[in-house]
Amino acid sequence: MSTQFPDDFKCPISLEIMSDPVILSSGHTFDRVSIQRWLDSGHRTCPITKLPLPEHPCLIPNHALRSLISNYTLVSPSKSQPCSQPQTLVSALTSPSSPIGTKLDSLTHLAGLTKRDSSLRRKLTESGAVPAVLKFVDSEDPVLQEQALSLLLNLSLDDDNKVGLVAEGAVNRVVKILRIGSPDCRAIAATIITSLAVVEVNKATIGAYPDAIPALVRLLIAGKGREKKEAATALYAICSFTDNRRRAIDCGAVPILINLLDLGLERAIEVLGLLVKCKEGREEMMKVNGCVKVLVKYFPLAFFINTLLISPPGFADAVIAYLNTVYMLSLLTNEYAGITG
């Protein structure tokens, strides 16, 4: 059986799988190397829309897509074992009489096959296999659970499946894993949230689940490296919906993200960039000691200019005072260098 990646993983210029996807101001995503080569050739239009671009276009890392591609390629199907026909695997998975070991083998094989075969992903959802997969997501066996989550992640990669998976109850089960699953399962669960949130209507649906955003915020605190990254990516994906920003703020996300940013978790930048767009987010930032110092270190100057225009006086004054201090220190440093040089 021929295998293929989802078309959304391929750069529109090179038609190769993207290793460093970035977003152009036109809203389209390209591999950094390809779009940089396009720009370096003197082009100042979007390769897809042909719309004009700024003289110095900004390339924004698409962490959500990069995370999906990374998780999609983590595990390859085993080459040492013969693979059963997909229909046989689905039958074994859905049959009440199949032993647990057979079901696990079916989940493992299907998770491998569906990573690169979009037609098989569609066939699986159309065959009614989703309820069986969701049932194993609820399993108390961590091995079964992890394989079921891997398969569910693959099924979620197709846009045609995303709304249907949410309608069948995927979010409730995935959120439960975020709360009580193993570290690997929690990381995959957060990635599923990111994938489902690609469809705009799902952002509102996911955010409306009482435990969804609180579970992601808790994962920022209690999770390990990969869990934190995937939780931050998922928050970024769903917080493009305005109501979800306020929910994240109410859960205490702002001080947690600022702390993680100070510790080097760069994906916290994108989430904070969304939360600062609402009044409540800026007010929470004012309450965090050292907030401006951390933000100045990671955000470009244009961010602070825009922030000053919409910030309450206290936050604006703090930003101006800190930037002035940085400027004065730079002058003193240059003057000292001139004296000693």
Short mmCIF file of C-alpha atoms in Angstrom, two decimals:
data_model
loop_
_atom_site.label_atom_id
_atom_site.label_comp_id
_atom_site.label_asym_id
_atom_site.label_seq_id
_atom_site.Cartn_x
_atom_site.Cartn_y
_atom_site.Cartn_z
CA MET A 1 0.00 0.00 0.00
CA SER A 2 1.39 3.41 -0.96
CA THR A 3 1.72 5.88 1.90
CA GLN A 4 1.38 9.64 1.89
CA PHE A 5 1.49 12.63 4.21
CA PRO A 6 -1.43 15.03 4.49
CA ASP A 7 -1.16 17.75 1.83
CA ASP A 8 -1.21 20.41 4.57
CA PHE A 9 2.19 19.13 5.72
CA LYS A 10 3.76 19.97 2.34
CA CYS A 11 5.26 23.32 1.41
CA PRO A 12 3.30 24.93 -1.46
CA ILE A 13 6.61 25.93 -3.08
CA SER A 14 8.78 22.83 -2.77
CA LEU A 15 5.92 20.30 -2.35
CA GLU A 16 8.12 18.62 0.28
CA ILE A 17 7.23 17.92 3.93
CA MET A 18 7.97 21.08 5.92
CA SER A 19 10.70 20.91 8.56
CA ASP A 20 10.34 24.52 9.74
CA PRO A 21 6.86 25.83 8.79
CA VAL A 22 6.40 29.60 9.00
CA ILE A 23 3.38 31.84 8.37
CA LEU A 24 3.56 34.71 5.91
CA SER A 25 1.52 37.88 6.48
CA SER A 26 -0.88 36.62 3.79
CA GLY A 27 -1.87 33.86 6.24
CA HIS A 28 -0.35 31.00 4.23
CA THR A 29 2.30 28.63 5.60
CA PHE A 30 5.55 27.70 3.85
CA ASP A 31 8.77 25.92 4.74
CA ARG A 32 11.20 28.57 5.95
CA VAL A 33 13.97 27.63 3.50
CA SER A 34 11.63 27.80 0.50
CA ILE A 35 9.92 31.09 1.32
CA GLN A 36 13.21 32.70 2.34
CA ARG A 37 14.68 31.72 -1.04
CA TRP A 38 11.59 33.25 -2.70
CA LEU A 39 12.05 36.50 -0.77
CA ASP A 40 15.82 36.57 -1.31
CA SER A 41 15.14 36.43 -5.06
CA GLY A 42 13.47 39.82 -4.75
CA HIS A 43 9.83 38.71 -4.73
CA ARG A 44 7.50 40.79 -2.56
CA THR A 45 4.23 39.00 -3.26
CA CYS A 46 2.69 35.91 -1.68
CA PRO A 47 3.43 32.88 -3.90
CA ILE A 48 -0.19 31.72 -3.50
CA THR A 49 -2.38 34.83 -3.38
CA LYS A 50 -0.02 37.11 -5.37
CA LEU A 51 -0.90 39.87 -2.89
CA PRO A 52 1.85 42.41 -2.09
CA LEU A 53 4.04 41.88 0.98
CA PRO A 54 5.91 44.41 3.16
CA GLU A 55 9.45 45.32 2.17
CA HIS A 56 10.73 43.22 5.09
CA PRO A 57 8.17 40.40 5.52
CA CYS A 58 7.88 38.81 8.95
CA LEU A 59 8.02 35.01 9.10
CA ILE A 60 6.08 33.71 12.10
CA PRO A 61 6.89 30.14 13.28
CA ASN A 62 3.87 27.85 12.90
CA HIS A 63 4.47 25.84 16.07
CA ALA A 64 1.07 24.13 15.91
CA LEU A 65 1.74 22.65 12.46
CA ARG A 66 5.35 21.81 13.30
CA SER A 67 4.12 19.92 16.38
CA LEU A 68 1.60 17.97 14.31
CA ILE A 69 4.25 17.00 11.75
CA SER A 70 6.66 16.00 14.52
CA ASN A 71 4.11 13.80 16.28
CA TYR A 72 2.98 12.34 12.96
CA THR A 73 6.47 11.12 12.18
CA LEU A 74 7.53 9.92 15.65
CA VAL A 75 6.76 6.24 15.03
CA SER A 76 6.91 4.36 11.74
CA PRO A 77 5.02 1.15 11.01
CA SER A 78 7.05 -1.94 11.89
CA LYS A 79 8.86 -3.41 8.87
CA SER A 80 9.69 -6.65 10.60
CA GLN A 81 6.10 -7.84 10.93
CA PRO A 82 3.63 -8.59 8.14
CA CYS A 83 0.70 -6.16 8.18
CA SER A 84 -2.87 -7.40 7.95
CA GLN A 85 -5.41 -5.89 5.58
CA PRO A 86 -7.00 -2.74 7.06
CA GLN A 87 -10.52 -4.20 6.96
CA THR A 88 -9.35 -7.21 8.94
CA LEU A 89 -7.76 -4.92 11.51
CA VAL A 90 -10.94 -2.84 11.80
CA SER A 91 -13.06 -5.99 12.23
CA ALA A 92 -10.76 -7.25 14.98
CA LEU A 93 -10.88 -3.86 16.68
CA THR A 94 -14.67 -3.58 16.66
CA SER A 95 -15.55 -7.22 17.35
CA PRO A 96 -16.68 -7.86 20.96
CA SER A 97 -15.21 -11.36 20.80
CA SER A 98 -11.66 -10.30 19.87
CA PRO A 99 -9.07 -10.85 22.64
CA ILE A 100 -7.43 -7.76 24.12
CA GLY A 101 -4.09 -8.73 22.59
CA THR A 102 -5.64 -8.84 19.12
CA LYS A 103 -7.26 -5.45 19.66
CA LEU A 104 -3.92 -3.98 20.75
CA ASP A 105 -2.22 -5.36 17.64
CA SER A 106 -5.00 -3.87 15.49
CA LEU A 107 -4.66 -0.47 17.14
CA THR A 108 -0.88 -0.53 16.70
CA HIS A 109 -1.04 -1.47 13.01
CA LEU A 110 -3.82 0.99 12.24
CA ALA A 111 -1.98 3.79 14.03
CA GLY A 112 1.03 3.10 11.81
CA LEU A 113 -0.94 2.79 8.57
CA THR A 114 -3.10 5.88 9.05
CA LYS A 115 -0.13 8.18 9.63
CA ARG A 116 0.54 8.48 5.91
CA ASP A 117 -2.61 7.18 4.23
CA SER A 118 -5.37 9.79 4.14
CA SER A 119 -7.71 7.50 2.21
CA LEU A 120 -7.47 4.92 4.98
CA ARG A 121 -8.24 7.58 7.58
CA ARG A 122 -11.44 8.41 5.71
CA LYS A 123 -12.36 4.74 5.36
CA LEU A 124 -11.89 4.19 9.09
CA THR A 125 -14.19 7.03 10.06
CA GLU A 126 -16.78 5.94 7.50
CA SER A 127 -16.62 2.32 8.72
CA GLY A 128 -17.83 3.26 12.21
CA ALA A 129 -14.51 2.46 13.91
CA VAL A 130 -14.35 5.76 15.82
CA PRO A 131 -16.55 4.65 18.78
CA ALA A 132 -14.27 1.63 19.27
CA VAL A 133 -11.18 3.85 19.20
CA LEU A 134 -12.74 6.23 21.72
CA LYS A 135 -13.61 3.29 23.95
CA PHE A 136 -9.92 2.33 24.11
CA VAL A 137 -8.99 5.94 24.88
CA ASP A 138 -11.00 5.33 28.07
CA SER A 139 -9.04 2.13 28.80
CA GLU A 140 -7.20 1.79 32.11
CA ASP A 141 -4.41 -0.04 30.27
CA PRO A 142 -1.82 2.68 29.46
CA VAL A 143 -0.50 0.76 26.43
CA LEU A 144 -3.95 0.39 24.89
CA GLN A 145 -4.71 3.99 25.74
CA GLU A 146 -1.56 5.35 24.11
CA GLN A 147 -2.11 3.40 20.87
CA ALA A 148 -5.75 4.51 20.76
CA LEU A 149 -4.69 8.14 21.22
CA SER A 150 -2.10 7.80 18.45
CA LEU A 151 -4.77 6.45 16.11
CA LEU A 152 -7.21 9.19 17.15
CA LEU A 153 -4.54 11.83 16.45
CA ASN A 154 -4.04 10.42 12.96
CA LEU A 155 -7.78 10.41 12.26
CA SER A 156 -7.97 14.05 13.38
CA LEU A 157 -5.44 15.15 10.76
CA ASP A 158 -8.07 15.29 8.01
CA ASP A 159 -10.20 18.42 8.17
CA ASP A 160 -13.27 16.43 7.12
CA ASN A 161 -12.93 14.34 10.29
CA LYS A 162 -12.34 17.09 12.85
CA VAL A 163 -15.94 18.23 13.45
CA GLY A 164 -17.23 14.65 13.39
CA LEU A 165 -14.72 13.50 16.02
CA VAL A 166 -15.76 16.33 18.33
CA ALA A 167 -19.42 15.44 17.77
CA GLU A 168 -18.70 11.82 18.72
CA GLY A 169 -17.28 12.84 22.09
CA ALA A 170 -13.55 12.92 21.44
CA VAL A 171 -12.93 16.13 23.40
CA ASN A 172 -14.40 14.86 26.66
CA ARG A 173 -12.20 11.76 26.57
CA VAL A 174 -9.08 13.65 25.52
CA VAL A 175 -9.54 16.20 28.31
CA LYS A 176 -9.80 13.34 30.80
CA ILE A 177 -6.41 12.08 29.58
CA LEU A 178 -4.95 15.57 30.03
CA ARG A 179 -5.94 15.33 33.67
CA ILE A 180 -5.05 11.76 34.66
CA GLY A 181 -3.13 10.13 31.79
CA SER A 182 0.51 9.07 31.64
CA PRO A 183 3.06 11.71 30.50
CA ASP A 184 3.18 10.32 26.94
CA CYS A 185 -0.61 10.09 26.75
CA ARG A 186 -1.03 13.64 28.04
CA ALA A 187 1.36 14.96 25.38
CA ILE A 188 -0.55 13.16 22.61
CA ALA A 189 -3.87 14.36 24.04
CA ALA A 190 -2.69 17.99 23.93
CA THR A 191 -1.59 17.49 20.32
CA ILE A 192 -5.06 16.15 19.46
CA ILE A 193 -6.56 19.35 20.88
CA THR A 194 -4.24 21.35 18.60
CA SER A 195 -5.27 19.27 15.59
CA LEU A 196 -9.01 19.50 16.28
CA ALA A 197 -8.74 23.26 16.82
CA VAL A 198 -7.57 23.81 13.25
CA VAL A 199 -11.28 24.00 12.34
CA GLU A 200 -12.65 27.32 13.60
CA VAL A 201 -15.93 25.99 15.01
CA ASN A 202 -14.06 23.48 17.16
CA LYS A 203 -12.16 26.23 19.00
CA ALA A 204 -15.40 27.42 20.62
CA THR A 205 -16.61 23.89 21.31
CA ILE A 206 -13.37 22.82 22.97
CA GLY A 207 -13.14 25.97 25.06
CA ALA A 208 -16.70 25.49 26.29
CA TYR A 209 -15.78 22.16 27.92
CA PRO A 210 -15.43 23.05 31.64
CA ASP A 211 -12.15 21.16 32.14
CA ALA A 212 -10.45 21.66 28.76
CA ILE A 213 -8.54 24.91 29.30
CA PRO A 214 -7.96 24.30 33.05
CA ALA A 215 -6.43 20.91 32.18
CA LEU A 216 -4.05 22.49 29.66
CA VAL A 217 -3.03 25.18 32.15
CA ARG A 218 -2.39 22.54 34.82
CA LEU A 219 -0.24 20.67 32.33
CA LEU A 220 1.89 23.79 31.94
CA ILE A 221 2.62 23.51 35.67
CA ALA A 222 2.86 19.78 36.29
CA GLY A 223 3.96 18.44 32.91
CA LYS A 224 7.43 17.54 31.70
CA GLY A 225 9.18 19.16 28.74
CA ARG A 226 7.16 17.70 25.88
CA GLU A 227 3.88 17.97 27.80
CA LYS A 228 4.47 21.68 28.49
CA LYS A 229 5.29 22.37 24.85
CA GLU A 230 2.22 20.56 23.55
CA ALA A 231 -0.03 22.22 26.16
CA ALA A 232 1.27 25.67 25.17
CA THR A 233 0.75 24.85 21.49
CA ALA A 234 -2.81 23.70 22.16
CA LEU A 235 -3.58 26.87 24.13
CA TYR A 236 -2.26 28.96 21.27
CA ALA A 237 -4.49 27.07 18.83
CA ILE A 238 -7.71 27.53 20.80
CA CYS A 239 -7.00 31.03 22.14
CA SER A 240 -7.29 32.58 18.71
CA PHE A 241 -11.00 32.41 19.68
CA THR A 242 -11.57 35.48 21.88
CA ASP A 243 -13.70 33.87 24.60
CA ASN A 244 -11.02 31.24 25.21
CA ARG A 245 -8.46 33.93 26.02
CA ARG A 246 -10.54 35.08 28.97
CA ARG A 247 -11.02 31.48 30.09
CA ALA A 248 -7.25 30.90 30.02
CA ILE A 249 -6.67 34.12 31.95
CA ASP A 250 -9.27 33.12 34.55
CA CYS A 251 -7.39 29.84 35.01
CA GLY A 252 -4.21 31.72 35.92
CA ALA A 253 -2.38 31.15 32.64
CA VAL A 254 -0.63 34.55 32.50
CA PRO A 255 1.84 34.23 35.43
CA ILE A 256 2.48 30.59 34.53
CA LEU A 257 3.31 31.47 30.91
CA ILE A 258 5.54 34.38 31.93
CA ASN A 259 7.45 32.07 34.26
CA LEU A 260 7.80 29.42 31.53
CA LEU A 261 8.96 32.08 29.08
CA ASP A 262 11.61 33.19 31.56
CA LEU A 263 12.69 29.54 31.83
CA GLY A 264 13.06 29.30 28.06
CA LEU A 265 9.77 27.83 26.79
CA GLU A 266 9.52 29.93 23.64
CA ARG A 267 6.05 28.68 22.74
CA ALA A 268 4.74 30.70 25.66
CA ILE A 269 5.47 33.82 23.58
CA GLU A 270 2.71 33.11 21.08
CA VAL A 271 0.12 32.45 23.79
CA LEU A 272 1.01 35.63 25.69
CA GLY A 273 0.84 37.52 22.41
CA LEU A 274 -2.83 36.47 22.17
CA LEU A 275 -3.71 37.04 25.84
CA VAL A 276 -2.30 40.58 25.84
CA LYS A 277 -4.87 41.51 23.20
CA CYS A 278 -7.63 41.57 25.80
CA LYS A 279 -7.95 43.95 28.73
CA GLU A 280 -8.01 41.16 31.33
CA GLY A 281 -4.73 39.78 30.00
CA ARG A 282 -2.94 43.09 30.30
CA GLU A 283 -4.30 43.59 33.81
CA GLU A 284 -2.98 40.17 34.87
CA MET A 285 0.43 40.97 33.42
CA MET A 286 0.59 44.12 35.55
CA LYS A 287 0.32 41.94 38.65
CA VAL A 288 3.35 39.79 37.82
CA ASN A 289 6.64 41.01 39.31
CA GLY A 290 9.30 41.39 36.65
CA CYS A 291 6.77 40.92 33.86
CA VAL A 292 8.04 43.78 31.69
CA LYS A 293 11.66 42.66 32.03
CA VAL A 294 10.77 39.19 30.74
CA LEU A 295 8.57 40.50 27.92
CA VAL A 296 11.18 43.00 26.71
CA LYS A 297 13.68 40.17 26.48
CA TYR A 298 11.53 38.07 24.13
CA PHE A 299 9.10 40.38 22.33
CA PRO A 300 10.05 42.73 19.48
CA LEU A 301 9.81 46.50 19.97
CA ALA A 302 6.77 46.67 17.66
CA PHE A 303 4.86 44.55 20.18
CA PHE A 304 5.44 47.12 22.92
CA ILE A 305 4.48 50.04 20.71
CA ASN A 306 1.17 48.33 19.94
CA THR A 307 0.74 47.38 23.60
CA LEU A 308 1.27 50.93 24.80
CA LEU A 309 -1.54 52.13 22.56
CA ILE A 310 -4.10 49.85 24.21
CA SER A 311 -2.72 49.41 27.75
CA PRO A 312 -3.98 50.95 31.00
CA PRO A 313 -1.71 53.72 32.38
CA GLY A 314 0.00 51.51 34.99
CA PHE A 315 1.15 48.92 32.48
CA ALA A 316 2.12 51.54 29.91
CA ASP A 317 4.16 53.48 32.52
CA ALA A 318 5.97 50.30 33.57
CA VAL A 319 6.88 49.45 29.97
CA ILE A 320 8.11 52.99 29.25
CA ALA A 321 10.14 53.11 32.48
CA TYR A 322 11.83 49.78 31.79
CA LEU A 323 12.58 50.60 28.15
CA ASN A 324 14.06 53.93 29.28
CA THR A 325 16.26 52.11 31.81
CA VAL A 326 17.46 49.68 29.14
CA TYR A 327 18.23 52.62 26.83
CA MET A 328 20.17 54.52 29.50
CA LEU A 329 22.18 51.43 30.40
CA SER A 330 23.06 50.91 26.75
CA LEU A 331 24.30 54.51 26.53
CA LEU A 332 26.43 54.06 29.66
CA THR A 333 27.83 50.78 28.32
CA ASN A 334 28.76 52.37 25.00
CA GLU A 335 30.33 55.37 26.77
CA TYR A 336 32.37 53.09 29.05
CA ALA A 337 33.49 51.04 26.07
CA GLY A 338 34.64 54.24 24.37
CA ILE A 339 36.67 55.34 27.41
CA THR A 340 38.34 51.96 27.95
CA GLY A 341 38.75 51.18 24.26
#
